Amino acid sequence: MTYLLNREVTAIERVSGGFCVTAGDETFECSLLVNAAGLFADRISAMAGDDRYTIYPCRGEYYLLDKIPDDLLHMPVYPVPRPGVGGLGVHLTPTIDGNLILGPSAEYVERREELATTAPMLCELGAEAKQLLPALDLRLVTGAYAGVRAKLVPKGAANYGDFIIEESPLVENLIQLIGIESPGLTASLPIAKIVEEMVSSRLHPSEKSDWRAKYRGIERFSELSDEEKASRIAENPDYGEIVCRCETVTKAEIRQAIENPLGARSIVSIKNRVRATMGRCNGGYCLTRIMNILHFEYGIPYEQIDLRRAGDHPFSGVVK
C-alpha cells in the first residue's frame, strides 16, 4: 500500500473499468473509488458524477486543561441534550493522559476550514462547564483548538443527518462516506470494517501472509519504571535526551514519530504521536528543538517544515 499525502483532487473522470483521478499534475486510475474526503466529500462526489449532497460546515471549539487532580473527575460528564440544538452541548472528558477537555461548541460557519478559536466561545463553554463541575478552575486552560463537522443538514434543521455509507446508486463502484460527523471518531473502526467488506466483495483481495492486524504504538518513556528507563538509555542514548520537558518526551520518541509509516513529518503529526508540544508551555521549549531534529538529521530546510499541512510554514525566511 502506498500513501500519497498533500495532493488535492481537482478532477475525476469516468473511464472504462473505473475512474481517472487527477491531483495537480498527476493522474491515477482505479477500478473502485472510496470517497472519504470529510468536509469536501460532497465535492468529490459531484466530480465523480453524484451531485446529491451538500456539506454544511459546523465548527466545534474545544479547550484543553492542564492535568487535573485524580479526585476531581473520573468519568466523562454529559448534559441532557437541549431541544433545537444540533449537538449534545458542552461535556467534560478526562483523557487517558490526565488532562481534561471541555467542549465542543456547535456553530455553523461559512468556510470549511474555519479553525479559529474565539474568546466569546471560551467564556460560553466555561460557563456551561462550571454548571456541570463547579470546582472547575478555568485558569488551568493550556490550549484551545477547533474542528469542523461535515453536517448534512443546515442550521435550524429539526433533525440530524445520518451517516451516508453506501455504494452510490448513481455511479457504479463509487463507495460514499459522507456526513461522518459526531460520533464519527467513535464509529471509525466499525465504519472501516463495513468499507472493508464492501471493497472485498468487489475486488476479492487475498490476505497478506505477513499482515499485522495490530500496530504497536510508540512506547512512552515517561510511563516506564526507573529500571526500564535506564535500560532504554543504555540501548539507545537518544532516550537520555529530553526534548519536551512538559510531557517528558525523548529524542528517541521524536525520531520514531518522524519515521512513522505514513511519512507525515509536520509538527502536529509528531505531536499527535508522542504529545510533544502538548504541555503547558505549548511548545515554547521543545518546538525549536523538534525543528532542529527535522533540519539537521532529516535534511528538511527550516522554511519547508510544515506546522500542520503542506505549505503551513512557521518560518517565512532567514533573517540574516
Tab-separated table of C-alpha atoms in Angstrom:
chain	number	residue	atom	x	y	z
A	1	MET	CA	0.000	0.000	0.000
A	2	THR	CA	1.233	3.477	-0.879
A	3	TYR	CA	0.104	6.672	0.865
A	4	LEU	CA	0.186	9.815	-1.258
A	5	LEU	CA	-0.158	12.826	1.025
A	6	ASN	CA	-0.738	16.520	0.283
A	7	ARG	CA	-2.413	16.020	-3.075
A	8	GLU	CA	-5.629	17.900	-3.823
A	9	VAL	CA	-8.023	16.120	-6.164
A	10	THR	CA	-9.007	18.508	-8.951
A	11	ALA	CA	-10.933	16.250	-11.342
A	12	ILE	CA	-12.449	12.770	-11.585
A	13	GLU	CA	-13.294	11.205	-14.929
A	14	ARG	CA	-15.260	8.037	-15.583
A	15	VAL	CA	-13.231	5.716	-17.801
A	16	SER	CA	-13.672	2.155	-18.982
A	17	GLY	CA	-13.347	-0.072	-15.947
A	18	GLY	CA	-13.277	2.649	-13.312
A	19	PHE	CA	-12.055	6.181	-12.679
A	20	CYS	CA	-9.224	8.507	-13.633
A	21	VAL	CA	-8.417	10.815	-10.709
A	22	THR	CA	-6.419	13.998	-11.298
A	23	ALA	CA	-4.468	15.577	-8.443
A	24	GLY	CA	-2.430	18.541	-9.628
A	25	ASP	CA	-0.185	17.321	-12.442
A	26	GLU	CA	-0.612	13.638	-11.506
A	27	THR	CA	-3.277	11.168	-12.606
A	28	PHE	CA	-4.272	7.873	-11.034
A	29	GLU	CA	-6.522	5.151	-12.407
A	30	CYS	CA	-8.593	2.841	-10.217
A	31	SER	CA	-11.419	0.364	-10.616
A	32	LEU	CA	-13.036	1.295	-7.283
A	33	LEU	CA	-13.159	4.723	-5.638
A	34	VAL	CA	-13.807	5.290	-1.923
A	35	ASN	CA	-14.896	8.845	-1.165
A	36	ALA	CA	-13.821	9.604	2.413
A	37	ALA	CA	-12.973	13.276	1.893
A	38	GLY	CA	-14.667	14.609	5.020
A	39	LEU	CA	-15.636	18.259	4.634
A	40	PHE	CA	-15.084	18.008	0.883
A	41	ALA	CA	-16.860	14.693	0.318
A	42	ASP	CA	-19.754	16.417	-1.460
A	43	ARG	CA	-17.360	17.991	-3.970
A	44	ILE	CA	-15.580	14.690	-4.627
A	45	SER	CA	-18.966	13.025	-5.060
A	46	ALA	CA	-20.029	15.667	-7.573
A	47	MET	CA	-16.771	15.300	-9.516
A	48	ALA	CA	-17.446	11.565	-9.764
A	49	GLY	CA	-20.993	12.140	-11.047
A	50	ASP	CA	-23.190	12.089	-7.925
A	51	ASP	CA	-24.241	15.643	-7.010
A	52	ARG	CA	-26.985	14.864	-4.492
A	53	TYR	CA	-25.139	16.068	-1.389
A	54	THR	CA	-24.256	19.368	0.279
A	55	ILE	CA	-21.950	19.653	3.278
A	56	TYR	CA	-22.760	22.358	5.860
A	57	PRO	CA	-19.647	23.101	7.947
A	58	CYS	CA	-20.263	23.398	11.688
A	59	ARG	CA	-17.351	24.396	13.912
A	60	GLY	CA	-16.765	22.868	17.311
A	61	GLU	CA	-14.331	24.524	19.713
A	62	TYR	CA	-12.584	22.575	22.452
A	63	TYR	CA	-10.449	23.703	25.354
A	64	LEU	CA	-7.683	21.649	26.893
A	65	LEU	CA	-6.949	21.939	30.590
A	66	ASP	CA	-3.753	21.027	32.368
A	67	LYS	CA	-3.563	17.707	34.159
A	68	ILE	CA	-6.161	17.634	36.906
A	69	PRO	CA	-6.167	16.061	40.394
A	70	ASP	CA	-7.210	12.407	40.358
A	71	ASP	CA	-10.145	13.048	42.680
A	72	LEU	CA	-11.683	15.879	40.615
A	73	LEU	CA	-13.295	13.827	37.849
A	74	HIS	CA	-13.200	10.131	36.979
A	75	MET	CA	-15.550	9.849	34.003
A	76	PRO	CA	-16.998	11.818	31.083
A	77	VAL	CA	-19.866	14.126	32.064
A	78	TYR	CA	-22.593	14.941	29.522
A	79	PRO	CA	-25.573	17.286	29.931
A	80	VAL	CA	-29.129	16.435	28.945
A	81	PRO	CA	-29.448	17.387	25.235
A	82	ARG	CA	-31.368	20.612	24.680
A	83	PRO	CA	-34.229	20.765	22.172
A	84	GLY	CA	-33.495	22.600	18.944
A	85	VAL	CA	-29.708	22.485	19.390
A	86	GLY	CA	-27.684	20.463	16.880
A	87	GLY	CA	-25.464	18.728	19.398
A	88	LEU	CA	-25.137	17.445	22.934
A	89	GLY	CA	-23.770	20.675	24.323
A	90	VAL	CA	-20.544	21.067	26.260
A	91	HIS	CA	-19.271	17.992	28.050
A	92	LEU	CA	-16.263	17.233	30.221
A	93	THR	CA	-13.912	14.479	29.132
A	94	PRO	CA	-10.913	13.286	31.164
A	95	THR	CA	-8.195	11.995	28.826
A	96	ILE	CA	-6.043	8.907	29.313
A	97	ASP	CA	-3.084	11.273	29.785
A	98	GLY	CA	-4.648	13.090	32.745
A	99	ASN	CA	-5.818	16.267	31.017
A	100	LEU	CA	-9.411	17.475	30.877
A	101	ILE	CA	-11.149	18.504	27.648
A	102	LEU	CA	-14.217	20.730	27.682
A	103	GLY	CA	-16.440	21.328	24.670
A	104	PRO	CA	-17.426	21.278	21.927
A	105	SER	CA	-19.430	24.210	20.698
A	106	ALA	CA	-21.709	23.935	17.647
A	107	GLU	CA	-21.513	26.937	15.326
A	108	TYR	CA	-22.291	26.905	11.611
A	109	VAL	CA	-19.568	28.722	9.662
A	110	GLU	CA	-19.048	29.823	6.072
A	111	ARG	CA	-15.624	28.326	5.400
A	112	ARG	CA	-14.988	24.608	5.639
A	113	GLU	CA	-11.609	25.104	7.275
A	114	GLU	CA	-12.615	27.810	9.751
A	115	LEU	CA	-10.456	26.527	12.609
A	116	ALA	CA	-10.123	29.720	14.651
A	117	THR	CA	-10.938	29.650	18.350
A	118	THR	CA	-12.692	32.630	19.922
A	119	ALA	CA	-12.722	34.347	23.309
A	120	PRO	CA	-16.551	34.608	23.483
A	121	MET	CA	-16.887	30.865	22.964
A	122	LEU	CA	-14.323	30.178	25.694
A	123	CYS	CA	-16.486	32.172	28.101
A	124	GLU	CA	-19.646	30.373	26.968
A	125	LEU	CA	-18.129	26.897	27.184
A	126	GLY	CA	-16.546	27.731	30.523
A	127	ALA	CA	-19.865	28.876	31.996
A	128	GLU	CA	-21.630	25.715	30.793
A	129	ALA	CA	-18.808	23.507	32.057
A	130	LYS	CA	-18.931	25.056	35.535
A	131	GLN	CA	-22.627	24.201	35.729
A	132	LEU	CA	-21.586	20.557	35.413
A	133	LEU	CA	-18.488	20.846	37.610
A	134	PRO	CA	-18.495	23.926	39.882
A	135	ALA	CA	-14.981	23.136	41.141
A	136	LEU	CA	-13.565	23.567	37.631
A	137	ASP	CA	-10.717	26.104	37.503
A	138	LEU	CA	-10.561	27.714	34.052
A	139	ARG	CA	-7.123	29.113	34.842
A	140	LEU	CA	-5.900	25.604	34.032
A	141	VAL	CA	-6.702	26.046	30.316
A	142	THR	CA	-3.452	25.429	28.423
A	143	GLY	CA	-4.699	25.185	24.855
A	144	ALA	CA	-7.612	25.650	22.504
A	145	TYR	CA	-8.434	24.086	19.177
A	146	ALA	CA	-11.343	23.650	16.820
A	147	GLY	CA	-12.610	21.139	14.314
A	148	VAL	CA	-15.344	21.412	11.716
A	149	ARG	CA	-18.148	18.872	11.430
A	150	ALA	CA	-19.339	17.782	7.994
A	151	LYS	CA	-23.078	18.128	8.570
A	152	LEU	CA	-25.666	17.068	6.004
A	153	VAL	CA	-28.363	19.368	7.406
A	154	PRO	CA	-28.292	23.194	7.510
A	155	LYS	CA	-28.554	25.437	10.548
A	156	GLY	CA	-32.007	25.347	12.106
A	157	ALA	CA	-32.897	21.897	10.788
A	158	ALA	CA	-35.178	19.972	13.108
A	159	ASN	CA	-33.449	16.653	12.502
A	160	TYR	CA	-29.984	15.147	12.309
A	161	GLY	CA	-28.364	13.945	9.106
A	162	ASP	CA	-27.350	10.301	9.399
A	163	PHE	CA	-24.039	8.974	8.064
A	164	ILE	CA	-24.002	8.060	4.364
A	165	ILE	CA	-22.170	4.725	3.989
A	166	GLU	CA	-23.113	3.154	0.678
A	167	GLU	CA	-22.238	2.452	-2.915
A	168	SER	CA	-23.649	5.319	-4.932
A	169	PRO	CA	-26.859	4.316	-6.716
A	170	LEU	CA	-25.907	6.748	-9.496
A	171	VAL	CA	-22.235	5.871	-10.037
A	172	GLU	CA	-21.069	2.278	-10.154
A	173	ASN	CA	-18.070	1.371	-7.960
A	174	LEU	CA	-18.180	4.673	-6.052
A	175	ILE	CA	-18.318	3.991	-2.306
A	176	GLN	CA	-19.573	7.017	-0.406
A	177	LEU	CA	-18.682	8.051	3.154
A	178	ILE	CA	-20.422	11.405	3.536
A	179	GLY	CA	-21.600	13.395	6.533
A	180	ILE	CA	-19.453	11.455	9.009
A	181	GLU	CA	-19.706	13.914	11.893
A	182	SER	CA	-20.140	13.252	15.603
A	183	PRO	CA	-19.696	10.487	16.709
A	184	GLY	CA	-17.531	9.686	13.700
A	185	LEU	CA	-14.399	9.107	15.769
A	186	THR	CA	-16.148	6.511	17.914
A	187	ALA	CA	-17.661	4.886	14.836
A	188	SER	CA	-14.495	4.962	12.708
A	189	LEU	CA	-13.411	1.366	13.319
A	190	PRO	CA	-16.778	-0.277	12.575
A	191	ILE	CA	-17.164	2.050	9.564
A	192	ALA	CA	-13.776	0.833	8.316
A	193	LYS	CA	-14.935	-2.757	8.749
A	194	ILE	CA	-18.061	-2.075	6.677
A	195	VAL	CA	-15.990	-0.467	3.917
A	196	GLU	CA	-13.517	-3.354	4.005
A	197	GLU	CA	-16.372	-5.794	3.407
A	198	MET	CA	-17.766	-3.639	0.575
A	199	VAL	CA	-14.373	-3.434	-1.133
A	200	SER	CA	-13.566	-7.132	-0.603
A	201	SER	CA	-16.878	-8.218	-2.110
A	202	ARG	CA	-15.915	-6.435	-5.338
A	203	LEU	CA	-12.152	-6.857	-5.633
A	204	HIS	CA	-11.709	-10.209	-3.820
A	205	PRO	CA	-8.222	-9.417	-2.492
A	206	SER	CA	-6.020	-12.120	-0.964
A	207	GLU	CA	-4.815	-11.618	2.591
A	208	LYS	CA	-1.103	-10.966	3.053
A	209	SER	CA	0.710	-13.677	4.996
A	210	ASP	CA	2.815	-11.106	6.872
A	211	TRP	CA	-0.077	-8.733	7.645
A	212	ARG	CA	-0.009	-7.315	11.181
A	213	ALA	CA	-3.523	-6.684	12.394
A	214	LYS	CA	-2.275	-4.694	15.378
A	215	TYR	CA	0.052	-1.723	15.184
A	216	ARG	CA	2.314	-1.198	18.158
A	217	GLY	CA	2.370	2.422	19.201
A	218	ILE	CA	5.410	4.361	20.327
A	219	GLU	CA	6.436	3.405	23.840
A	220	ARG	CA	6.026	6.253	26.349
A	221	PHE	CA	9.314	6.836	28.136
A	222	SER	CA	7.566	8.836	30.864
A	223	GLU	CA	5.455	5.813	31.822
A	224	LEU	CA	8.381	3.415	32.315
A	225	SER	CA	9.888	2.429	35.641
A	226	ASP	CA	13.309	3.805	36.578
A	227	GLU	CA	14.877	0.431	35.759
A	228	GLU	CA	13.211	0.355	32.335
A	229	LYS	CA	14.303	3.931	31.625
A	230	ALA	CA	17.909	3.076	32.463
A	231	SER	CA	17.719	0.043	30.184
A	232	ARG	CA	16.346	2.085	27.255
A	233	ILE	CA	19.051	4.734	27.668
A	234	ALA	CA	21.752	2.046	27.712
A	235	GLU	CA	20.335	0.603	24.474
A	236	ASN	CA	19.816	3.975	22.771
A	237	PRO	CA	21.360	7.214	24.128
A	238	ASP	CA	18.593	9.240	22.419
A	239	TYR	CA	16.332	8.142	25.281
A	240	GLY	CA	18.585	10.137	27.590
A	241	GLU	CA	17.831	13.443	25.837
A	242	ILE	CA	14.539	15.053	26.865
A	243	VAL	CA	13.190	17.186	24.004
A	244	CYS	CA	9.786	18.064	25.507
A	245	ARG	CA	10.069	18.780	29.229
A	246	CYS	CA	6.363	19.228	29.953
A	247	GLU	CA	5.445	15.749	28.690
A	248	THR	CA	8.880	14.116	29.184
A	249	VAL	CA	9.251	13.172	25.519
A	250	THR	CA	12.681	11.946	24.475
A	251	LYS	CA	14.613	12.392	21.264
A	252	ALA	CA	14.193	8.663	20.581
A	253	GLU	CA	10.400	9.058	20.650
A	254	ILE	CA	10.574	12.120	18.386
A	255	ARG	CA	12.609	10.151	15.850
A	256	GLN	CA	10.097	7.282	15.914
A	257	ALA	CA	7.273	9.774	15.342
A	258	ILE	CA	9.105	11.332	12.386
A	259	GLU	CA	9.739	7.886	10.870
A	260	ASN	CA	6.059	6.876	11.002
A	261	PRO	CA	4.713	4.538	8.274
A	262	LEU	CA	2.632	7.312	6.670
A	263	GLY	CA	5.597	9.588	6.147
A	264	ALA	CA	3.872	12.515	7.884
A	265	ARG	CA	6.509	14.937	9.132
A	266	SER	CA	4.630	18.027	10.254
A	267	ILE	CA	4.953	19.374	13.792
A	268	VAL	CA	1.340	18.410	14.508
A	269	SER	CA	1.858	14.868	13.208
A	270	ILE	CA	4.698	14.493	15.713
A	271	LYS	CA	2.545	15.987	18.468
A	272	ASN	CA	-0.281	13.568	17.740
A	273	ARG	CA	2.032	10.582	18.045
A	274	VAL	CA	4.124	11.404	21.126
A	275	ARG	CA	2.479	14.502	22.737
A	276	ALA	CA	5.461	16.812	22.176
A	277	THR	CA	4.301	20.490	22.343
A	278	MET	CA	1.108	19.435	24.190
A	279	GLY	CA	2.259	20.560	27.626
A	280	ARG	CA	1.553	23.776	29.479
A	281	CYS	CA	4.271	25.710	27.606
A	282	ASN	CA	2.633	24.844	24.240
A	283	GLY	CA	5.961	24.125	22.590
A	284	GLY	CA	7.837	27.109	23.987
A	285	TYR	CA	10.708	24.827	24.979
A	286	CYS	CA	10.578	21.938	22.502
A	287	LEU	CA	9.320	23.428	19.226
A	288	THR	CA	12.710	24.730	18.078
A	289	ARG	CA	14.386	21.522	19.232
A	290	ILE	CA	11.994	19.427	17.130
A	291	MET	CA	12.688	21.694	14.159
A	292	ASN	CA	16.423	21.250	14.673
A	293	ILE	CA	15.988	17.464	14.558
A	294	LEU	CA	13.955	17.728	11.341
A	295	HIS	CA	16.541	20.079	9.838
A	296	PHE	CA	19.881	18.602	10.885
A	297	GLU	CA	19.011	14.899	10.995
A	298	TYR	CA	16.421	14.624	8.208
A	299	GLY	CA	17.641	17.365	5.890
A	300	ILE	CA	14.436	19.426	5.797
A	301	PRO	CA	15.117	23.174	5.340
A	302	TYR	CA	13.644	25.264	8.153
A	303	GLU	CA	11.432	27.246	5.790
A	304	GLN	CA	9.954	23.990	4.405
A	305	ILE	CA	8.954	22.490	7.756
A	306	ASP	CA	5.163	22.252	7.980
A	307	LEU	CA	3.206	23.051	11.111
A	308	ARG	CA	0.032	21.125	10.225
A	309	ARG	CA	-0.273	20.612	6.466
A	310	ALA	CA	1.701	21.257	3.287
A	311	GLY	CA	2.547	24.942	2.915
A	312	ASP	CA	1.690	25.751	6.544
A	313	HIS	CA	5.173	27.036	7.412
A	314	PRO	CA	6.041	28.575	10.816
A	315	PHE	CA	9.051	30.310	9.224
A	316	SER	CA	8.896	32.588	6.188
A	317	GLY	CA	12.617	33.062	5.611
A	318	VAL	CA	16.071	33.708	7.023
A	319	VAL	CA	16.718	36.957	8.914
A	320	LYS	CA	20.482	37.016	8.374
